PDB file of C-alpha atoms and ligand atoms in Angstrom:
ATOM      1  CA  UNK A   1     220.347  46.592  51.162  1.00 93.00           C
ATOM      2  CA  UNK A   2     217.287  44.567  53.028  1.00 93.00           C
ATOM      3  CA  UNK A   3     214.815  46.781  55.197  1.00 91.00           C
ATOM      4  CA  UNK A   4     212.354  43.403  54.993  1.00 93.00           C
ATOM      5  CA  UNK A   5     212.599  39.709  54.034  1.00 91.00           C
ATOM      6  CA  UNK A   6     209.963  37.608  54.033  1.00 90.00           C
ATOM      7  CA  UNK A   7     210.702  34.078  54.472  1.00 81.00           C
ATOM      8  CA  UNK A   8     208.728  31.936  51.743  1.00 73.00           C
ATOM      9  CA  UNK A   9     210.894  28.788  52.363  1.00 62.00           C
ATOM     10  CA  UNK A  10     210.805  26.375  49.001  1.00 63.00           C
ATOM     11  CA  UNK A  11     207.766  27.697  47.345  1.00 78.00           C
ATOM     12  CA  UNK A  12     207.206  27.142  43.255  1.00 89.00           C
ATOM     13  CA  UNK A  13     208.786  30.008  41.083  1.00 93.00           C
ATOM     14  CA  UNK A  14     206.462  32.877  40.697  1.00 96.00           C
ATOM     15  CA  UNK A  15     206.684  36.305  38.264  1.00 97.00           C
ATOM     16  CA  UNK A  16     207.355  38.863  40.134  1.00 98.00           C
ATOM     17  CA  UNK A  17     206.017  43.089  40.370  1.00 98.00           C
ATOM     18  CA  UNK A  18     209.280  45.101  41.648  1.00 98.00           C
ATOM     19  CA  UNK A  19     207.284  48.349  42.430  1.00 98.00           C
ATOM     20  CA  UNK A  20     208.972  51.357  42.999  1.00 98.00           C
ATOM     21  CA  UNK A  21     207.966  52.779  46.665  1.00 98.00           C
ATOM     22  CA  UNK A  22     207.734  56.820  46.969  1.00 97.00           C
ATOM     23  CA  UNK A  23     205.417  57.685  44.035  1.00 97.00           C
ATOM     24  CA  UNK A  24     204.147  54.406  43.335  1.00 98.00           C
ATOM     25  CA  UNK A  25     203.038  52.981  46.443  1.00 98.00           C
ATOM     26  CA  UNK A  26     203.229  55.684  48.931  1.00 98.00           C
ATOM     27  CA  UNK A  27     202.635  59.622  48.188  1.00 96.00           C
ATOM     28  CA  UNK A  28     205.949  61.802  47.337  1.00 92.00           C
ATOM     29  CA  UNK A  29     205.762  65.217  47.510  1.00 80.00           C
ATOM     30  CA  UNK A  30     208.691  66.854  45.395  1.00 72.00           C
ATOM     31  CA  UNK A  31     211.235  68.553  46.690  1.00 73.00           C
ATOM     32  CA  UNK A  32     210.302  66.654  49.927  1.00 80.00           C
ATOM     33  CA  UNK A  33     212.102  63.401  50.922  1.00 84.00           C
ATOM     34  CA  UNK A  34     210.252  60.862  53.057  1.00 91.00           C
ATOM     35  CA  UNK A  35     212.164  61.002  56.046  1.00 92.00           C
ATOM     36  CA  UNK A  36     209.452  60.111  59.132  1.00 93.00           C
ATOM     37  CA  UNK A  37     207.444  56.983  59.529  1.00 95.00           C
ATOM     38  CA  UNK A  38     204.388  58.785  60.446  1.00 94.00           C
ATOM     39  CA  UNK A  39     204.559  60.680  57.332  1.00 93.00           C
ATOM     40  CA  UNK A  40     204.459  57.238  55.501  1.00 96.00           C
ATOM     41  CA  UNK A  41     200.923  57.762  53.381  1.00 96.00           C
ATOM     42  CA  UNK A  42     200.022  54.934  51.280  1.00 98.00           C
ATOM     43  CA  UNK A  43     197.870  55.537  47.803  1.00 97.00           C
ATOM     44  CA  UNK A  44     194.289  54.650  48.258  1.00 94.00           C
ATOM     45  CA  UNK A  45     194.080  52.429  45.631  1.00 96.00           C
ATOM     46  CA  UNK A  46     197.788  51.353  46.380  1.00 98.00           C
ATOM     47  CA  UNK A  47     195.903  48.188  48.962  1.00 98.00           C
ATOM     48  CA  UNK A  48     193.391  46.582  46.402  1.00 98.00           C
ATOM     49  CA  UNK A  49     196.160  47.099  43.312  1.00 98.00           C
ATOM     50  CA  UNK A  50     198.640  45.168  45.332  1.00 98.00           C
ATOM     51  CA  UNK A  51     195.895  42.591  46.413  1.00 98.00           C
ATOM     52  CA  UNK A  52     194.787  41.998  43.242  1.00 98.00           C
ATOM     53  CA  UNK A  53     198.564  40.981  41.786  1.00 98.00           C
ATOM     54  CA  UNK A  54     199.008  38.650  44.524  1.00 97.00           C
ATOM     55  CA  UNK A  55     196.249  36.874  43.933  1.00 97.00           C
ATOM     56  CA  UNK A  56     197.366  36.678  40.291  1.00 97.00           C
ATOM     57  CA  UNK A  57     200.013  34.852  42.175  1.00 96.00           C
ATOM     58  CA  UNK A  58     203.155  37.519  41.830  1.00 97.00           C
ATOM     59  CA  UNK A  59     205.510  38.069  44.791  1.00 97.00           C
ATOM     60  CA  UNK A  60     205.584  41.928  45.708  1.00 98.00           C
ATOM     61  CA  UNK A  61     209.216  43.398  45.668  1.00 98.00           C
ATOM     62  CA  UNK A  62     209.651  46.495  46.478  1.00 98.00           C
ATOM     63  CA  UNK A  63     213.198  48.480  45.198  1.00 98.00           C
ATOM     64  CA  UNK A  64     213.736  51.815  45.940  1.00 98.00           C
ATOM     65  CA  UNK A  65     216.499  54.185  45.863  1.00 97.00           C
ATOM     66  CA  UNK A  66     216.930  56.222  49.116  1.00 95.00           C
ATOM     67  CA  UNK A  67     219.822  58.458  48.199  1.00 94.00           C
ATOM     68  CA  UNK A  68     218.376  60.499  51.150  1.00 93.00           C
ATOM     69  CA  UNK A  69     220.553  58.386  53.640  1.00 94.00           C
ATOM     70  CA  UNK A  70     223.794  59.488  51.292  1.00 92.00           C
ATOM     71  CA  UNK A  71     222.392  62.770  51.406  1.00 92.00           C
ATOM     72  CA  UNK A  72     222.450  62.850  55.088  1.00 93.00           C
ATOM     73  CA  UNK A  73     218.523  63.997  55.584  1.00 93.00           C
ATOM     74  CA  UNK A  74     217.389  60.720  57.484  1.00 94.00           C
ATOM     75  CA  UNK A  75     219.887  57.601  58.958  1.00 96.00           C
ATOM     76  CA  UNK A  76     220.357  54.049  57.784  1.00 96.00           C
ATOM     77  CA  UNK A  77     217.773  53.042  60.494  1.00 97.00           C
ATOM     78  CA  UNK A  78     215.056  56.095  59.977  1.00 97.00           C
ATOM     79  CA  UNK A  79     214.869  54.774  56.477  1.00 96.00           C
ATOM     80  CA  UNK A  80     214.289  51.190  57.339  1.00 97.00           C
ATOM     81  CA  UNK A  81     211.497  52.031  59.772  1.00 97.00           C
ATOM     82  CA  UNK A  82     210.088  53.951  57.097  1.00 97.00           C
ATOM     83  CA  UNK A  83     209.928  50.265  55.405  1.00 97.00           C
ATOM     84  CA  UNK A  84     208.867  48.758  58.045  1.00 97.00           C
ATOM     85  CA  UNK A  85     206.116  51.099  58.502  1.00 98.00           C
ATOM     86  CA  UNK A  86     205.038  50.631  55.080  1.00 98.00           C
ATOM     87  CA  UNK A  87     205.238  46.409  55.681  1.00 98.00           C
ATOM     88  CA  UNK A  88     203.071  47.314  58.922  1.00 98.00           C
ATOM     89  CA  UNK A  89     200.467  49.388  57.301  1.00 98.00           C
ATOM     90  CA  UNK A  90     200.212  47.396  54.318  1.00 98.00           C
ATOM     91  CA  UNK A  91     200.053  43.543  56.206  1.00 98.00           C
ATOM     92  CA  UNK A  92     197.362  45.664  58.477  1.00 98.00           C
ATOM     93  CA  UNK A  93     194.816  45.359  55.685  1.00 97.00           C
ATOM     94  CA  UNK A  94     195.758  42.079  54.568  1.00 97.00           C
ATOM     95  CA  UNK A  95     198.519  43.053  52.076  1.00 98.00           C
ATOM     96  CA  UNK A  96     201.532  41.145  52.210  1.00 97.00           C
ATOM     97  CA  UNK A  97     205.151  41.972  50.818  1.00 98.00           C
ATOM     98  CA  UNK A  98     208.281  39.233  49.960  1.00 97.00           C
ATOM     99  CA  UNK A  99     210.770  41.804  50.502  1.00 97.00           C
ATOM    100  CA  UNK A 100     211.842  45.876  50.910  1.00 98.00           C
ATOM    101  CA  UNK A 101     215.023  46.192  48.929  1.00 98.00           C
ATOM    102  CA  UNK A 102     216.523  49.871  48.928  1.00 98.00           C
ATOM    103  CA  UNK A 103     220.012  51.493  47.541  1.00 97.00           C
ATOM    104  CA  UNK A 104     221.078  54.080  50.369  1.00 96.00           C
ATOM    105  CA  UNK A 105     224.228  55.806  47.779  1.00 96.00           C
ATOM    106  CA  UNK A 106     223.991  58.858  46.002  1.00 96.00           C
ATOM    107  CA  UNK A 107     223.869  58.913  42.376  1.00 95.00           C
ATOM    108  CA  UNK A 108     227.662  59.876  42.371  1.00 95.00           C
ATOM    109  CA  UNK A 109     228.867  57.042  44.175  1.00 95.00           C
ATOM    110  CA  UNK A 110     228.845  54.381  41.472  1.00 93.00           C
ATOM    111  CA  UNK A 111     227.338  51.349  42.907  1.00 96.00           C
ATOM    112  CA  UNK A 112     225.548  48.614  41.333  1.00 93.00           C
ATOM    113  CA  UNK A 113     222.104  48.977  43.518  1.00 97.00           C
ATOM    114  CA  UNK A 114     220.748  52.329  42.281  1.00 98.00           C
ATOM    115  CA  UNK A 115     218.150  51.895  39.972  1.00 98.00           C
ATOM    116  CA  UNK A 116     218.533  51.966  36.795  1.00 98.00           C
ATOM    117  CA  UNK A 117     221.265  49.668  37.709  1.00 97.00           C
ATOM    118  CA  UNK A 118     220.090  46.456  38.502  1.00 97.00           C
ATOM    119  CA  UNK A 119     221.052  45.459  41.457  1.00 98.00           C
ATOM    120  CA  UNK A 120     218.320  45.522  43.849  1.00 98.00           C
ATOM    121  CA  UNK A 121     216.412  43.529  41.446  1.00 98.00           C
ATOM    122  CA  UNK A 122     220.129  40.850  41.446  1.00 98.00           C
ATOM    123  CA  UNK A 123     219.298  40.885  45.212  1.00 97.00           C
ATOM    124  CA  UNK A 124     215.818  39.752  45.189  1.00 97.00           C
ATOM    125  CA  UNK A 125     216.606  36.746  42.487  1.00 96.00           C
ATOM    126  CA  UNK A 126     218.685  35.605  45.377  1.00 95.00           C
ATOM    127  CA  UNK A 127     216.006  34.968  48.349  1.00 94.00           C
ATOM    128  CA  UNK A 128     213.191  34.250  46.267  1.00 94.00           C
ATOM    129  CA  UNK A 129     212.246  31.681  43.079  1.00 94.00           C
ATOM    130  CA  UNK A 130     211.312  34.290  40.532  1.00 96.00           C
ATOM    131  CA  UNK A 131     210.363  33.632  36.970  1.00 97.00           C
ATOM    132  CA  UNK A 132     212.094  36.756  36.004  1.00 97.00           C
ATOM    133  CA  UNK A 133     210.679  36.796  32.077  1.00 96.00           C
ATOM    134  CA  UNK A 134     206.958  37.264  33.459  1.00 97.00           C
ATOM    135  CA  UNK A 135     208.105  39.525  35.929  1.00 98.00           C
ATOM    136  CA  UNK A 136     206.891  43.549  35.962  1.00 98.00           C
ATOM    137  CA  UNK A 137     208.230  46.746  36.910  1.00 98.00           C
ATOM    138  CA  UNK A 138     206.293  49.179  37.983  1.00 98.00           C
ATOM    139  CA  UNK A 139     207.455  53.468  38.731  1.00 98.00           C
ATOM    140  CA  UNK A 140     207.013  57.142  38.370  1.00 98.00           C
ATOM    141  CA  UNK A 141     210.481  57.540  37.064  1.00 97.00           C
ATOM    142  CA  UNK A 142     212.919  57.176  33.864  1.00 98.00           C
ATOM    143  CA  UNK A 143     215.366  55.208  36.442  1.00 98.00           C
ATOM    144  CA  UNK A 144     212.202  52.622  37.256  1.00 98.00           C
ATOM    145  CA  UNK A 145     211.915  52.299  33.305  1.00 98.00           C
ATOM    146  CA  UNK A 146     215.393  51.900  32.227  1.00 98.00           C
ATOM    147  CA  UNK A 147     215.750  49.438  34.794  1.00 98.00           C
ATOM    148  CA  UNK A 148     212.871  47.259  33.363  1.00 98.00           C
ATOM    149  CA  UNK A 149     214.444  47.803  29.716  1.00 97.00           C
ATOM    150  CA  UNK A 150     217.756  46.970  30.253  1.00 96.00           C
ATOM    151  CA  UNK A 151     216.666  43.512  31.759  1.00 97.00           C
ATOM    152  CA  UNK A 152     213.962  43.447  28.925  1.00 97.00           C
ATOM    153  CA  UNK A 153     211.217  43.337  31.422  1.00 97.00           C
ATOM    154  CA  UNK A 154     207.303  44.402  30.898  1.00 97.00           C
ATOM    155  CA  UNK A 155     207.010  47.584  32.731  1.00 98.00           C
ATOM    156  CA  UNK A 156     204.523  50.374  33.942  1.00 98.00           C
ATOM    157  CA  UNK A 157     204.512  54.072  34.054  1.00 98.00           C
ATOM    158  CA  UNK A 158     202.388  55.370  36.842  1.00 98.00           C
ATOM    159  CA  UNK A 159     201.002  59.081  36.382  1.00 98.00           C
ATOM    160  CA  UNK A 160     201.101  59.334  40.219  1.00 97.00           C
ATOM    161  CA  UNK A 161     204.310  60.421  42.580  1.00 96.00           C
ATOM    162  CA  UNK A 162     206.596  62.438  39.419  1.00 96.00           C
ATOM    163  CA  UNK A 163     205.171  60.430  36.622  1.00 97.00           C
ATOM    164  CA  UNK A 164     203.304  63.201  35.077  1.00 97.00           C
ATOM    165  CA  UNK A 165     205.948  65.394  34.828  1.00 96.00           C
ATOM    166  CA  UNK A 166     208.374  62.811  33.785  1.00 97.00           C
ATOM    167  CA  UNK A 167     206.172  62.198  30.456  1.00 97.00           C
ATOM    168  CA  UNK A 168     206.368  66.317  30.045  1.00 97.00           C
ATOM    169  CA  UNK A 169     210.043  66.148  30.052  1.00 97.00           C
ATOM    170  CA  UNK A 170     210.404  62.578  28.203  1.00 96.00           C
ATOM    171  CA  UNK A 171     207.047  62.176  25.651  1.00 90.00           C
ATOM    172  CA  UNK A 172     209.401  59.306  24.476  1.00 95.00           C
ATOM    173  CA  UNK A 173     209.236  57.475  27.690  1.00 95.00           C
ATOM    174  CA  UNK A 174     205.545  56.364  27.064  1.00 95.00           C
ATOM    175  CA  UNK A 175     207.054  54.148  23.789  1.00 93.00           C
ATOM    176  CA  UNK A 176     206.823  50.551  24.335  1.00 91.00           C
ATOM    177  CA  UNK A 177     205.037  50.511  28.207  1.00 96.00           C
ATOM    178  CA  UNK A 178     202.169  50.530  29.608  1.00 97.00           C
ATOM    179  CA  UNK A 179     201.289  54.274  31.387  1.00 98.00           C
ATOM    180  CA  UNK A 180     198.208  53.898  33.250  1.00 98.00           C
ATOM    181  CA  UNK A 181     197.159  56.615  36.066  1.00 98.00           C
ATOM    182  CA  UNK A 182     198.239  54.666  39.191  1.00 98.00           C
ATOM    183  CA  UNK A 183     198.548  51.216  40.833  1.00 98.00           C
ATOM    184  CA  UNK A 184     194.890  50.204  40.430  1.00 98.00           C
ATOM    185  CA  UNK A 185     195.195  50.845  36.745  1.00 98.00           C
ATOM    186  CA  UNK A 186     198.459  49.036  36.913  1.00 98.00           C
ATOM    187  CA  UNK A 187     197.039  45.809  38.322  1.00 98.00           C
ATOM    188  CA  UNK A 188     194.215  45.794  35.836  1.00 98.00           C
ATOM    189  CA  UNK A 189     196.680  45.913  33.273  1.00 98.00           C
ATOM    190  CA  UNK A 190     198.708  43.038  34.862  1.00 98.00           C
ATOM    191  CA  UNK A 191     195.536  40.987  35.163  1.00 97.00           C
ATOM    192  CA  UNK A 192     194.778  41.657  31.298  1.00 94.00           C
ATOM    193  CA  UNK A 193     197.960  39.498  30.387  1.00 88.00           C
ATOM    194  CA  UNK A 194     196.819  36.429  31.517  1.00 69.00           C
TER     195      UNK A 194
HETATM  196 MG1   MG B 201     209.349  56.906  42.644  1.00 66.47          MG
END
């Protein structure tokens, strides 16, 4: 589903970072879903990071999976302030995102949007010109990496949100990505490929 959209008209096809939100952009405390806007708190270095790979000229997608909504913790419309919010805050200091896609089912439920399915990412090739082969993903979880391998896309393992612990469970994870200790990391890494 869309919590934002923004409208780009005919511009020229552009890579594109799909960057996981709780975790990756904003802070995620486990066993704790995100279910208030004005609990939204965005990484320090999350603003510069996502400056810095716009400038480089890629559109900012955000997917994220928000099984809370299945779970029954927050509604449909809680969860897209929450995105909203995080458009608001962001745009605020001059950061600007093409589009908040999110999966609301539980894992259970078999649909095609839950990462590592990739659906939201199916979504986004529709409303925006994306060169998908320089594109990046960027998490804290297996499910953010899978989804990047199984459309053969560069990705990024961010040691912030669960990403630490993820590597304890999974050492294997690491092979064949970049792990770097957050976004700001992330977008220096992005810059480094030219
Ligand atoms: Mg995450």
């Amino acid at each position: 589903m869309i919590a934002y959209l923004r409208k780009n008209g005919k511009d020229m096809k552009r890579p594109a970072v799909f960057l996981d939100r709780d975790g990756t952009i904003v802070y995620d405390r486990p066993g704790h879903y995100l279910t208030d806007p004005e609990r939204l708190r965005i990484y320090k270095g999350a603003f510069q990071a996502l400056k810095i790979m716009s400038a480089l000229g890629y559109r900012l997608i955000v997917v994220t999976n928000q099984a809370g909504i299945g779970r029954g913790y927050m509604t449909l419309k809680t969860s897209v302030a929450i995105n909203l919010k995080l458009r608001r805050d962001l745009a605020a200091k001059g950061v600007f995102l093409d589009g908040i896609y999110f999966c609301p089912h539980l894992p259970d439920e078999g649909c095609a949007c839950r990462k590592p399915g990739p659906g939201l990412i199916k979504e986004a090739l529709k409303h925006h010109r994306i060169d998908l082969s320089r594109s990046v993903v960027i998490g804290d979880k297996t499910c953010d990496m899978k989804l990047a391998d199984s459309l053969g896309l560069a990705s990024i393992l961010v040691k912030t949100g669960h990403g630490r612990s993820e590597l304890r469970k999974r050492p294997g994870l690491a092979g064949g990505r970049a792990v770097k200790k957050g976004l700001l990391e992330a977008a220096a890494w992005i810059k480094g490929l030219g």
